[in-house]
PDB file of C-alpha atoms in Angstrom:
ATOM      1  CA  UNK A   1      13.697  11.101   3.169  1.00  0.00           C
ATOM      2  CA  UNK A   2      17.368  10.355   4.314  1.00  0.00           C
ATOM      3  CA  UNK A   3      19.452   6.869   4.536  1.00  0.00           C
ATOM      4  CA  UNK A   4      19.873   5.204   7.539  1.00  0.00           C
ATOM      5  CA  UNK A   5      22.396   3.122   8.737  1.00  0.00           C
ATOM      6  CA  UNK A   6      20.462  -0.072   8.934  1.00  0.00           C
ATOM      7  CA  UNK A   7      20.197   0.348   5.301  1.00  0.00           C
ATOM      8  CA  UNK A   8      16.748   1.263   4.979  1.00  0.00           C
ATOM      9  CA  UNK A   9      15.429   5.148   4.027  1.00  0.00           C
ATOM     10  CA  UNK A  10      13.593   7.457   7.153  1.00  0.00           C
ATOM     11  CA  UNK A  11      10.511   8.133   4.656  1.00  0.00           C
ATOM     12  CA  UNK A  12       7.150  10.764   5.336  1.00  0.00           C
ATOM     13  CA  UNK A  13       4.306   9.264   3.719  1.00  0.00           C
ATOM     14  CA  UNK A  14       0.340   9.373   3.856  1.00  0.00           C
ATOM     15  CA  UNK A  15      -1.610   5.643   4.174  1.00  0.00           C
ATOM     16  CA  UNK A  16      -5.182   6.159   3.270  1.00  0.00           C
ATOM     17  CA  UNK A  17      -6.960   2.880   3.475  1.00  0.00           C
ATOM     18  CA  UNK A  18      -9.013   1.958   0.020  1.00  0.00           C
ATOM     19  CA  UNK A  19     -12.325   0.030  -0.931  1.00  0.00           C
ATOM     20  CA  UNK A  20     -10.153  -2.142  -2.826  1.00  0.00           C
ATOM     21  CA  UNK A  21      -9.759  -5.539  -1.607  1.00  0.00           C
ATOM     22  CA  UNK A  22      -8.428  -9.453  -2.310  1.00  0.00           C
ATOM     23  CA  UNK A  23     -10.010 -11.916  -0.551  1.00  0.00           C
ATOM     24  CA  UNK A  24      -8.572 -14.099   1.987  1.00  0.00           C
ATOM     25  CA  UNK A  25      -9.969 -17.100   3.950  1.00  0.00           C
ATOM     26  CA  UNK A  26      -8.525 -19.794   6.632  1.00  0.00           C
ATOM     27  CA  UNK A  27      -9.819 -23.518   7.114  1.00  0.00           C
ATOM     28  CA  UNK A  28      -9.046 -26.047   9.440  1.00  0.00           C
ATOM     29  CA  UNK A  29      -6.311 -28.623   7.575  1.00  0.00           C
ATOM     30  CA  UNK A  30      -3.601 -31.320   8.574  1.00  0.00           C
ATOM     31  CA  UNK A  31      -1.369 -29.161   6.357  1.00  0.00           C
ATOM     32  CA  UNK A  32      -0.400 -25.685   5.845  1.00  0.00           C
ATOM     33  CA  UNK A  33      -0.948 -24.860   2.806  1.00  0.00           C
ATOM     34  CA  UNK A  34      -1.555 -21.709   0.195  1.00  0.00           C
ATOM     35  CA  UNK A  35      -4.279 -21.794  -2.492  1.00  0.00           C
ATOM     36  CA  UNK A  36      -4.130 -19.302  -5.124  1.00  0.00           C
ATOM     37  CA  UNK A  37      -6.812 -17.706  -7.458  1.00  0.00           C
ATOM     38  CA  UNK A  38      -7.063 -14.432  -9.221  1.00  0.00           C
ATOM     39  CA  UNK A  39      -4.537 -12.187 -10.991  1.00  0.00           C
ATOM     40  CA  UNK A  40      -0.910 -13.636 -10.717  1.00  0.00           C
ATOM     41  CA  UNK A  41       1.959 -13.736  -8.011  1.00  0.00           C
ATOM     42  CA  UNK A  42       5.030 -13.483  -9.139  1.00  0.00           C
ATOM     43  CA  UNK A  43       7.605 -15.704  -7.345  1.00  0.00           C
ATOM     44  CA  UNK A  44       7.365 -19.205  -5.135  1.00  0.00           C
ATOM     45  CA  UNK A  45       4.219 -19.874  -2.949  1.00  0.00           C
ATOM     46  CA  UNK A  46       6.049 -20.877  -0.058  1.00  0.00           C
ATOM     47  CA  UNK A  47       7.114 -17.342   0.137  1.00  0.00           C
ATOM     48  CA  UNK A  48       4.017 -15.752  -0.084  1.00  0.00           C
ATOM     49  CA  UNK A  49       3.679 -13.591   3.024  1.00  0.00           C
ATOM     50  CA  UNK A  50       0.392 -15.318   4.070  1.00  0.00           C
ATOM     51  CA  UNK A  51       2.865 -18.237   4.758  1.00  0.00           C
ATOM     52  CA  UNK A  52       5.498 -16.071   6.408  1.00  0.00           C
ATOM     53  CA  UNK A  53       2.742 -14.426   8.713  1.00  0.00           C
ATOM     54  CA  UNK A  54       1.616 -17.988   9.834  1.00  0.00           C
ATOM     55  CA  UNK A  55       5.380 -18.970  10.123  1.00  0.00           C
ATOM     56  CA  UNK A  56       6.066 -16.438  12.436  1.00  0.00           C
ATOM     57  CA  UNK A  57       3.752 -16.746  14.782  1.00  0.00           C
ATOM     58  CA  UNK A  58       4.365 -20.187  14.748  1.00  0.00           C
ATOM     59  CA  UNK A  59       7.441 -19.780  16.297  1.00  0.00           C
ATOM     60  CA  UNK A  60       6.191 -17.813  19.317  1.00  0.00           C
ATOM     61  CA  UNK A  61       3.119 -20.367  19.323  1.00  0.00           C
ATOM     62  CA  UNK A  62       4.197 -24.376  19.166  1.00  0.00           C
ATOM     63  CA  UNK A  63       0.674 -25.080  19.134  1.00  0.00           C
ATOM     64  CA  UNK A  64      -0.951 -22.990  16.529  1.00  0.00           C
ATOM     65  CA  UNK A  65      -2.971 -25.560  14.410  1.00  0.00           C
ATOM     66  CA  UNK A  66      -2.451 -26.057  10.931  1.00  0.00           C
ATOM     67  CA  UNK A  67      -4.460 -24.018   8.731  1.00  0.00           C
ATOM     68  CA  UNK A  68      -5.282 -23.486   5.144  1.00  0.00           C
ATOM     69  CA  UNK A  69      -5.086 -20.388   3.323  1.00  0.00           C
ATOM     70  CA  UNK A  70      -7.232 -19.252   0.421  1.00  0.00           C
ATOM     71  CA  UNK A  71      -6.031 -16.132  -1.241  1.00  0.00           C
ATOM     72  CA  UNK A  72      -8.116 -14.549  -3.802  1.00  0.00           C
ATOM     73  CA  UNK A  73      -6.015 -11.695  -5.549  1.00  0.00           C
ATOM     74  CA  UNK A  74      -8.081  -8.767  -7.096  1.00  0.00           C
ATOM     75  CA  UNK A  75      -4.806  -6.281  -6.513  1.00  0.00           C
ATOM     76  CA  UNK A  76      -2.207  -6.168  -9.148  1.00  0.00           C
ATOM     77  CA  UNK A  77       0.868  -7.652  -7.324  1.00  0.00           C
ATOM     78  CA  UNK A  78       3.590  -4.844  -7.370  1.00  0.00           C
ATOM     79  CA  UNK A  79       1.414  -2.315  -8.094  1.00  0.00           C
ATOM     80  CA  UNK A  80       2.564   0.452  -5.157  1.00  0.00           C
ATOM     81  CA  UNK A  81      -0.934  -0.088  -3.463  1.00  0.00           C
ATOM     82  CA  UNK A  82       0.517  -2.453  -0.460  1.00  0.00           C
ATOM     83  CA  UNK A  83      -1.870  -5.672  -1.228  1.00  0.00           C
ATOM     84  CA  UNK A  84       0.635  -7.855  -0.336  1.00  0.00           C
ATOM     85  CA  UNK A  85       1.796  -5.819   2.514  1.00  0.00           C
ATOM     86  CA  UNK A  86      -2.482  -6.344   3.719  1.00  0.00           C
ATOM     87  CA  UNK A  87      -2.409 -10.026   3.156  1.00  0.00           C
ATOM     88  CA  UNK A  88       0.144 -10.186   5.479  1.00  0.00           C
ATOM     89  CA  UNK A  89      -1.785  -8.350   8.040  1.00  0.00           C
ATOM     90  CA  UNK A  90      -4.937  -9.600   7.622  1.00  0.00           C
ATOM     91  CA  UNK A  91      -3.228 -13.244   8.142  1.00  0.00           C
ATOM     92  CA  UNK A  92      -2.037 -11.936  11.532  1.00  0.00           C
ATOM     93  CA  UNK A  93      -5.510 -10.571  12.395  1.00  0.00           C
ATOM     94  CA  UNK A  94      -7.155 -13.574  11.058  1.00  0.00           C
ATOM     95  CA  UNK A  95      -4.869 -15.788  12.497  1.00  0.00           C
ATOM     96  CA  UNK A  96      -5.197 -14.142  16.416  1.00  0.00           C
ATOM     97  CA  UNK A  97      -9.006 -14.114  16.076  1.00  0.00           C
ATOM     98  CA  UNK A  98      -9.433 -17.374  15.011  1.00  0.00           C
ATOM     99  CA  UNK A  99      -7.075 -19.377  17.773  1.00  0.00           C
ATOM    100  CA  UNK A 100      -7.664 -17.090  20.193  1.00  0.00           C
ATOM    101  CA  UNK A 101      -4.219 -15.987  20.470  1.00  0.00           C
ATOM    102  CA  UNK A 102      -5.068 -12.804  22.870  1.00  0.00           C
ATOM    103  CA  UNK A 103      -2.464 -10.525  20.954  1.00  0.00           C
ATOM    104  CA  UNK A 104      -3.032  -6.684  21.585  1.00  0.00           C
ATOM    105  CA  UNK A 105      -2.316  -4.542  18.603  1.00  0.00           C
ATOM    106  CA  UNK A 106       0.972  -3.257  19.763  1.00  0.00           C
ATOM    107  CA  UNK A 107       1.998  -7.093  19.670  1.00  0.00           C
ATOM    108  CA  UNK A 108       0.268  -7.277  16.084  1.00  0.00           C
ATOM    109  CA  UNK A 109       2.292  -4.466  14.643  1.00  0.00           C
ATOM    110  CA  UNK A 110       5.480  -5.632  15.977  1.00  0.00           C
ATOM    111  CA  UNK A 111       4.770  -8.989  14.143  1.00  0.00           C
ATOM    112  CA  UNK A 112       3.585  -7.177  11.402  1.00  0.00           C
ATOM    113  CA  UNK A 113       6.845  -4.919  11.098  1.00  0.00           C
ATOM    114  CA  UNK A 114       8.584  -7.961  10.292  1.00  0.00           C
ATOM    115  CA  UNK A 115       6.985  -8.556   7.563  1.00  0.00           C
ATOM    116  CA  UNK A 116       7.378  -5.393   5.983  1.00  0.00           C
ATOM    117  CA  UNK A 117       7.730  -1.798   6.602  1.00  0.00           C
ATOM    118  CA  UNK A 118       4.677  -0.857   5.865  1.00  0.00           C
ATOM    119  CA  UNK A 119       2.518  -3.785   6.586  1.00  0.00           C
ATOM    120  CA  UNK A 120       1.931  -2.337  11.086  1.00  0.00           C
ATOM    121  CA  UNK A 121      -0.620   0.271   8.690  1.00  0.00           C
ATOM    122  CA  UNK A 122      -3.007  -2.560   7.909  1.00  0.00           C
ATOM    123  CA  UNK A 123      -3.294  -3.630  11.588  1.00  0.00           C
ATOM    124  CA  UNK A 124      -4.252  -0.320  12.145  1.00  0.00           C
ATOM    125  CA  UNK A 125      -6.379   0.272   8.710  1.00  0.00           C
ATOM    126  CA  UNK A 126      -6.884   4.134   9.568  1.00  0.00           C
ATOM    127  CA  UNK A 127      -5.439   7.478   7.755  1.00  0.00           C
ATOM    128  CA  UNK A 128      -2.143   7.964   9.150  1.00  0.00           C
ATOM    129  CA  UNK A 129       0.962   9.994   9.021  1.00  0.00           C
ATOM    130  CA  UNK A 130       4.252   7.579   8.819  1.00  0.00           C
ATOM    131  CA  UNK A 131       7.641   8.047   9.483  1.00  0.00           C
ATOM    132  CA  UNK A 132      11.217   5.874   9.921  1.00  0.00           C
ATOM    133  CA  UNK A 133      10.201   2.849   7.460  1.00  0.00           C
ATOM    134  CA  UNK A 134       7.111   3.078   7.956  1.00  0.00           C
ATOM    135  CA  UNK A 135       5.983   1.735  11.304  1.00  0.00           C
ATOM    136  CA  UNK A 136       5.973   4.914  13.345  1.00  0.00           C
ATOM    137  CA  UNK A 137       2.517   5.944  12.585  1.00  0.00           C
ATOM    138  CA  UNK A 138       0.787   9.118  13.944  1.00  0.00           C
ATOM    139  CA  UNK A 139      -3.975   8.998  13.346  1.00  0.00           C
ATOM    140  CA  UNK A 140      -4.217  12.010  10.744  1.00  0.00           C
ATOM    141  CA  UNK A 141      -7.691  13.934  10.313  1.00  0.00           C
ATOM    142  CA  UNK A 142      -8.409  13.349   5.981  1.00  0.00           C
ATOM    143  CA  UNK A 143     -11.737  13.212   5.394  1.00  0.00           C
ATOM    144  CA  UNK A 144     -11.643  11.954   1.525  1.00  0.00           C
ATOM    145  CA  UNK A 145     -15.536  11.355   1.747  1.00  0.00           C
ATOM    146  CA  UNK A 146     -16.986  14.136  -1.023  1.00  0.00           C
ATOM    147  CA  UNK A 147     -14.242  12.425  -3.501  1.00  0.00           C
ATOM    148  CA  UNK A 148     -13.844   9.462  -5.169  1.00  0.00           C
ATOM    149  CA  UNK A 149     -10.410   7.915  -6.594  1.00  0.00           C
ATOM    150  CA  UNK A 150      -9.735   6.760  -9.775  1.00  0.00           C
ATOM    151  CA  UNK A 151      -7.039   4.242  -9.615  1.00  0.00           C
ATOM    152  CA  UNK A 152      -4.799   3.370 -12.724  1.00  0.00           C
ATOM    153  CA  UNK A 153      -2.202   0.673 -13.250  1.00  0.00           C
ATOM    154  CA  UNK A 154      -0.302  -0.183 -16.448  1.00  0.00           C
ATOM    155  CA  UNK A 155       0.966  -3.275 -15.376  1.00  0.00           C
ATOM    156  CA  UNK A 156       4.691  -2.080 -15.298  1.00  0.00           C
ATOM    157  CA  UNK A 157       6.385  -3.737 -12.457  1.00  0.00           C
ATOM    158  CA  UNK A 158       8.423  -1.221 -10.668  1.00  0.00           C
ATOM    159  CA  UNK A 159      11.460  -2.319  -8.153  1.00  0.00           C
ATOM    160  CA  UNK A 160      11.465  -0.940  -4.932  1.00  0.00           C
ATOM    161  CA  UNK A 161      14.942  -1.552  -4.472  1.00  0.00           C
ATOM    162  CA  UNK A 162      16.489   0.196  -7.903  1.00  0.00           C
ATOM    163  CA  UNK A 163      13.819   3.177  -7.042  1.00  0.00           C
ATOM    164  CA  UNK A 164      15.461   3.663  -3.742  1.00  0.00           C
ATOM    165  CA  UNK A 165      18.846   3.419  -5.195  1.00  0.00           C
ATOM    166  CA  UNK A 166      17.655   6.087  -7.656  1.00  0.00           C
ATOM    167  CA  UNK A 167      17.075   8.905  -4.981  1.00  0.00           C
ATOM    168  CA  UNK A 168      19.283  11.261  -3.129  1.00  0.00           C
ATOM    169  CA  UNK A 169      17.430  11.632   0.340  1.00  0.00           C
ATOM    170  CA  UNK A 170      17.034  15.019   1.430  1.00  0.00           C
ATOM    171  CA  UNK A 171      15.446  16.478   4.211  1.00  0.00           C
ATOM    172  CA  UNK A 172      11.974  18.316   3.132  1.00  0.00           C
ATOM    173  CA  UNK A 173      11.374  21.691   3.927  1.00  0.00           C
ATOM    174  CA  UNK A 174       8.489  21.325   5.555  1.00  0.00           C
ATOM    175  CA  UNK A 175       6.404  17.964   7.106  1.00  0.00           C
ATOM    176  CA  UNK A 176       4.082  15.807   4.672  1.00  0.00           C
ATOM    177  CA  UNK A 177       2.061  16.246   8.062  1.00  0.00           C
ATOM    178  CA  UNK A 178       1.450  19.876   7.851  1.00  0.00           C
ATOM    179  CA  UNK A 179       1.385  19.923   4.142  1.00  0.00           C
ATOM    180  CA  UNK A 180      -1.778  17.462   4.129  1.00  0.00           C
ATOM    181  CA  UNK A 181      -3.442  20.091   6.194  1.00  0.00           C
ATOM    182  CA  UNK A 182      -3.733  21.859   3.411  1.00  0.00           C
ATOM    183  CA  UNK A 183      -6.904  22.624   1.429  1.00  0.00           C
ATOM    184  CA  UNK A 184      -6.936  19.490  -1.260  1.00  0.00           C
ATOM    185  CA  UNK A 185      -6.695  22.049  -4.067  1.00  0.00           C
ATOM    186  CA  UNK A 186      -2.970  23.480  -2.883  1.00  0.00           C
ATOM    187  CA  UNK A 187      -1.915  19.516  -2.811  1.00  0.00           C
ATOM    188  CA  UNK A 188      -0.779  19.911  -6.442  1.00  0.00           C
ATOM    189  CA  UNK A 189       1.420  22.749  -5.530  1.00  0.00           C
ATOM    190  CA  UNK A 190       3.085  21.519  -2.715  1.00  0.00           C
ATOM    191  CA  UNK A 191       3.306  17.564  -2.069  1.00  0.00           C
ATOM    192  CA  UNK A 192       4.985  15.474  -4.209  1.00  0.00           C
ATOM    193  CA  UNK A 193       6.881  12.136  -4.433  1.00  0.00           C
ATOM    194  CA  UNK A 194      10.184  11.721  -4.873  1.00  0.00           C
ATOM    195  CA  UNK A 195      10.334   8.597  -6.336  1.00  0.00           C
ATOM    196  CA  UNK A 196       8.081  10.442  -9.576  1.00  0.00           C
ATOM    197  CA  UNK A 197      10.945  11.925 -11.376  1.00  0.00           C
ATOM    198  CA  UNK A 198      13.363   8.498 -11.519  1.00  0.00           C
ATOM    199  CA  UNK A 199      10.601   6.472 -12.562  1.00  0.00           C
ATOM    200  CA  UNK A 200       9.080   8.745 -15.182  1.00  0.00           C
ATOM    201  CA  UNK A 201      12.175   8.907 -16.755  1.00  0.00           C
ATOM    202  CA  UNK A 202      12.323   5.717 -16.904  1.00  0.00           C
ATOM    203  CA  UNK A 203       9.007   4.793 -18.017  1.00  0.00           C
ATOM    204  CA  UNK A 204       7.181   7.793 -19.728  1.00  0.00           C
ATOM    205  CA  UNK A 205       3.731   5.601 -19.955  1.00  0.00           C
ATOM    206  CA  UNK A 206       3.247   6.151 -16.280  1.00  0.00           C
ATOM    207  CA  UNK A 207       4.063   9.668 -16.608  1.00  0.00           C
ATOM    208  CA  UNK A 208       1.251  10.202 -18.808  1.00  0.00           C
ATOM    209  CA  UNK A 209      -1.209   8.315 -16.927  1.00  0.00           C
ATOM    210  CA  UNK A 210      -0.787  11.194 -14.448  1.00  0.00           C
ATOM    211  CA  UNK A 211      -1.262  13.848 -17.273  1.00  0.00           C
ATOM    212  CA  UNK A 212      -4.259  12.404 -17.724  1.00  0.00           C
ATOM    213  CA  UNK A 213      -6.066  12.230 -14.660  1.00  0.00           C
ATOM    214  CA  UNK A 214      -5.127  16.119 -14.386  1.00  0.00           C
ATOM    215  CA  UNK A 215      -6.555  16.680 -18.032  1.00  0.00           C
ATOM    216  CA  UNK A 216      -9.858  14.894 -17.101  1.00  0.00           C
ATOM    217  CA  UNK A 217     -10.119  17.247 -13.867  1.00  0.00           C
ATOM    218  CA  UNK A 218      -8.663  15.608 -11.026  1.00  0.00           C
ATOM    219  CA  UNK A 219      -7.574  17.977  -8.187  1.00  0.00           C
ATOM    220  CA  UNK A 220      -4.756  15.838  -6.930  1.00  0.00           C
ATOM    221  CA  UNK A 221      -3.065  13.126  -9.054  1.00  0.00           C
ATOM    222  CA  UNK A 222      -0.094  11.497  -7.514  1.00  0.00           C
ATOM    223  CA  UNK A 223       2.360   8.228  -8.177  1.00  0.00           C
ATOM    224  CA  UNK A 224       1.363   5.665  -4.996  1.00  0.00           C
ATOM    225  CA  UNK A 225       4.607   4.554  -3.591  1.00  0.00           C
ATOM    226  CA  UNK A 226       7.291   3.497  -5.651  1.00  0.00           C
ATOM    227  CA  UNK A 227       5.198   3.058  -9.029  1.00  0.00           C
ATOM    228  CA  UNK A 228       3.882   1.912 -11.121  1.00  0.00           C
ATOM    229  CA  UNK A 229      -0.338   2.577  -9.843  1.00  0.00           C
ATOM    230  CA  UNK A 230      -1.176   6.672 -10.324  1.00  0.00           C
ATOM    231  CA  UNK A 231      -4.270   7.611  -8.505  1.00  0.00           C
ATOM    232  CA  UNK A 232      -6.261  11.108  -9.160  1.00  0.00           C
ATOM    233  CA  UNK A 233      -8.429  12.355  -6.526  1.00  0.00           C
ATOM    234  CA  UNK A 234     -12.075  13.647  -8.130  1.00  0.00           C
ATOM    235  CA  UNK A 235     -15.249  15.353  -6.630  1.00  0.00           C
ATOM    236  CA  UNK A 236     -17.502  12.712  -6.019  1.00  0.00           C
ATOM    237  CA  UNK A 237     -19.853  13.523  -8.854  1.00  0.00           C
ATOM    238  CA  UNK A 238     -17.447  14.256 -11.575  1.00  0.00           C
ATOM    239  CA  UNK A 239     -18.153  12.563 -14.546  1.00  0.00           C
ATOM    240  CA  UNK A 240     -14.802  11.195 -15.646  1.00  0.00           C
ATOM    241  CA  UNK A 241     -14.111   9.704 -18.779  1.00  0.00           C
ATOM    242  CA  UNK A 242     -10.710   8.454 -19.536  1.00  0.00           C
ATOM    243  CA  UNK A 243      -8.795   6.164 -22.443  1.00  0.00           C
ATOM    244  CA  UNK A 244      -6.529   3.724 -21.087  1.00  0.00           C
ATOM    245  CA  UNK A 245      -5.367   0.545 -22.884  1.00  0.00           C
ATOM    246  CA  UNK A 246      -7.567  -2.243 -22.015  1.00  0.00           C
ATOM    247  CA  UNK A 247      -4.460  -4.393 -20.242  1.00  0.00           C
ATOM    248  CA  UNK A 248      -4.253  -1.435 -17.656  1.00  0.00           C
ATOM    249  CA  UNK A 249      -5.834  -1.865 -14.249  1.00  0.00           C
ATOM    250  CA  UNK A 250      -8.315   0.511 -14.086  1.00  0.00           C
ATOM    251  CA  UNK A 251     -11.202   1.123 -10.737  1.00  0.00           C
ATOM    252  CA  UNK A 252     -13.142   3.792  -9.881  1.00  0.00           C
ATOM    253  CA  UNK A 253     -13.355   4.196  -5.717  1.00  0.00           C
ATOM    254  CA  UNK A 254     -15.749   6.387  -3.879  1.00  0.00           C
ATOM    255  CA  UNK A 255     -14.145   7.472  -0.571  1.00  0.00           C
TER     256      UNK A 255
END
């Protein structure tokens, strides 16, 4: 990871797309509008990035009709697993199927990179290697099929801004790329994130979810993006039992 001089961080990251999903659905209306169900959103509707995704192709696209957006959120908002990031895309995808709009995905991801850095993955919805903020993204061969995920959240609301500020960016020694080569058993060993140690010393809680997952079995547990969701990865057929508190987001995945 090192600073760049736009202001954002040159990162190395793994997406891995999940079964995990909130639900989103367009209508015909004389007004644009935003309905929300589900688990919460923190901040003002009109900046939902449903809204923004429709706004910007609106400006590239006089005529795009007004539409009505139904967003049903399963995802913990702010949770490090990039739901809001995939509402964004799927608006764009929705969107340019819907009117018709004829826009290749090179065109999608460039809309979709200014939404967010890492919201090009979800046009592309594939394993993939990513590097500069997020939108240079290289097809990776991870075959996650014999395992499933179990997928924790506390409900600790982690900023991406004061993690970044907490790092000193370094170059790694060797590519997240080769390292995912690696048989899933030497993951432990040899990737990490760097965003772990800041916010574990911050908030222990999350720290411990991870000691969990590894005292329950899981061959690879990990911190998903800037906190606060830890995921373990298990064999398929492990028979995992683990005490969490019953306000943390808790969902068992098979890959």
């Amino acid at each position: 990871m090192s600073k760049r001089d736009d202001g954002y961080h040159n990162i190395e990251t793994i997406f891995y797309p999940l079964p995990l999903y909130d639900v989103l659905e367009l209508m015909d209306a004389s007004e644009t509008s935003l309905t929300l169900k589900g688990l919460p959103i923190p901040g003002n509707i009109e900046d939902n990035i449903v809204l923004k995704a429709y706004n910007l192709l609106k400006k590239d696209f006089n005529d795009l009709p007004a539409t009505h957006f139904y967003l049903l959120k399963n995802i913990p908002a702010g949770a490090g697993l990039g739901a809001g990031s995939a509402n964004g895309a799927s608006a764009l995808l929705a969107l340019n199927k819907k009117f018709n709009l004829n826009l290749s995905i090179s065109q999608l991801i460039n809309y979709a990179l200014q939404l967010g850095s890492d919201c090009p993955f979800f046009i592309l919805n594939q394993p993939c290697f990513a590097t500069g903020r997020g939108e240079n993204m290289q097809p990776v061969n991870l075959d996650l099929s014999s395992r499933k995920l179990i997928v924790v959240n506390p409900g600790i609301h982690i900023s991406t801004p004061w993690a970044f500020q907490q790092l000193n960016p370094e170059k790694p020694a060797k590519s997240l790329y080769d390292l995912i080569q690696m048989p899933i058993n030497d993951w432990k060993k040899n990737i990490t994130n760097d965003f772990e140690i800041p916010v574990f010393n911050t908030h222990p809680a999350i720290e411990m979810i991870k000691n969990k997952l590894y005292e329950a079995g899981a061959a690879f547990a990990l911190m998903s993006g800037s906190g606060s969701t830890v995921y373990g990865l298990f064999e398929k057929d492990d028979d995992v039992i683990i005490n969490f508190a019953d306000n943390y987001f808790v969902k068992e995945l098979v890959l």
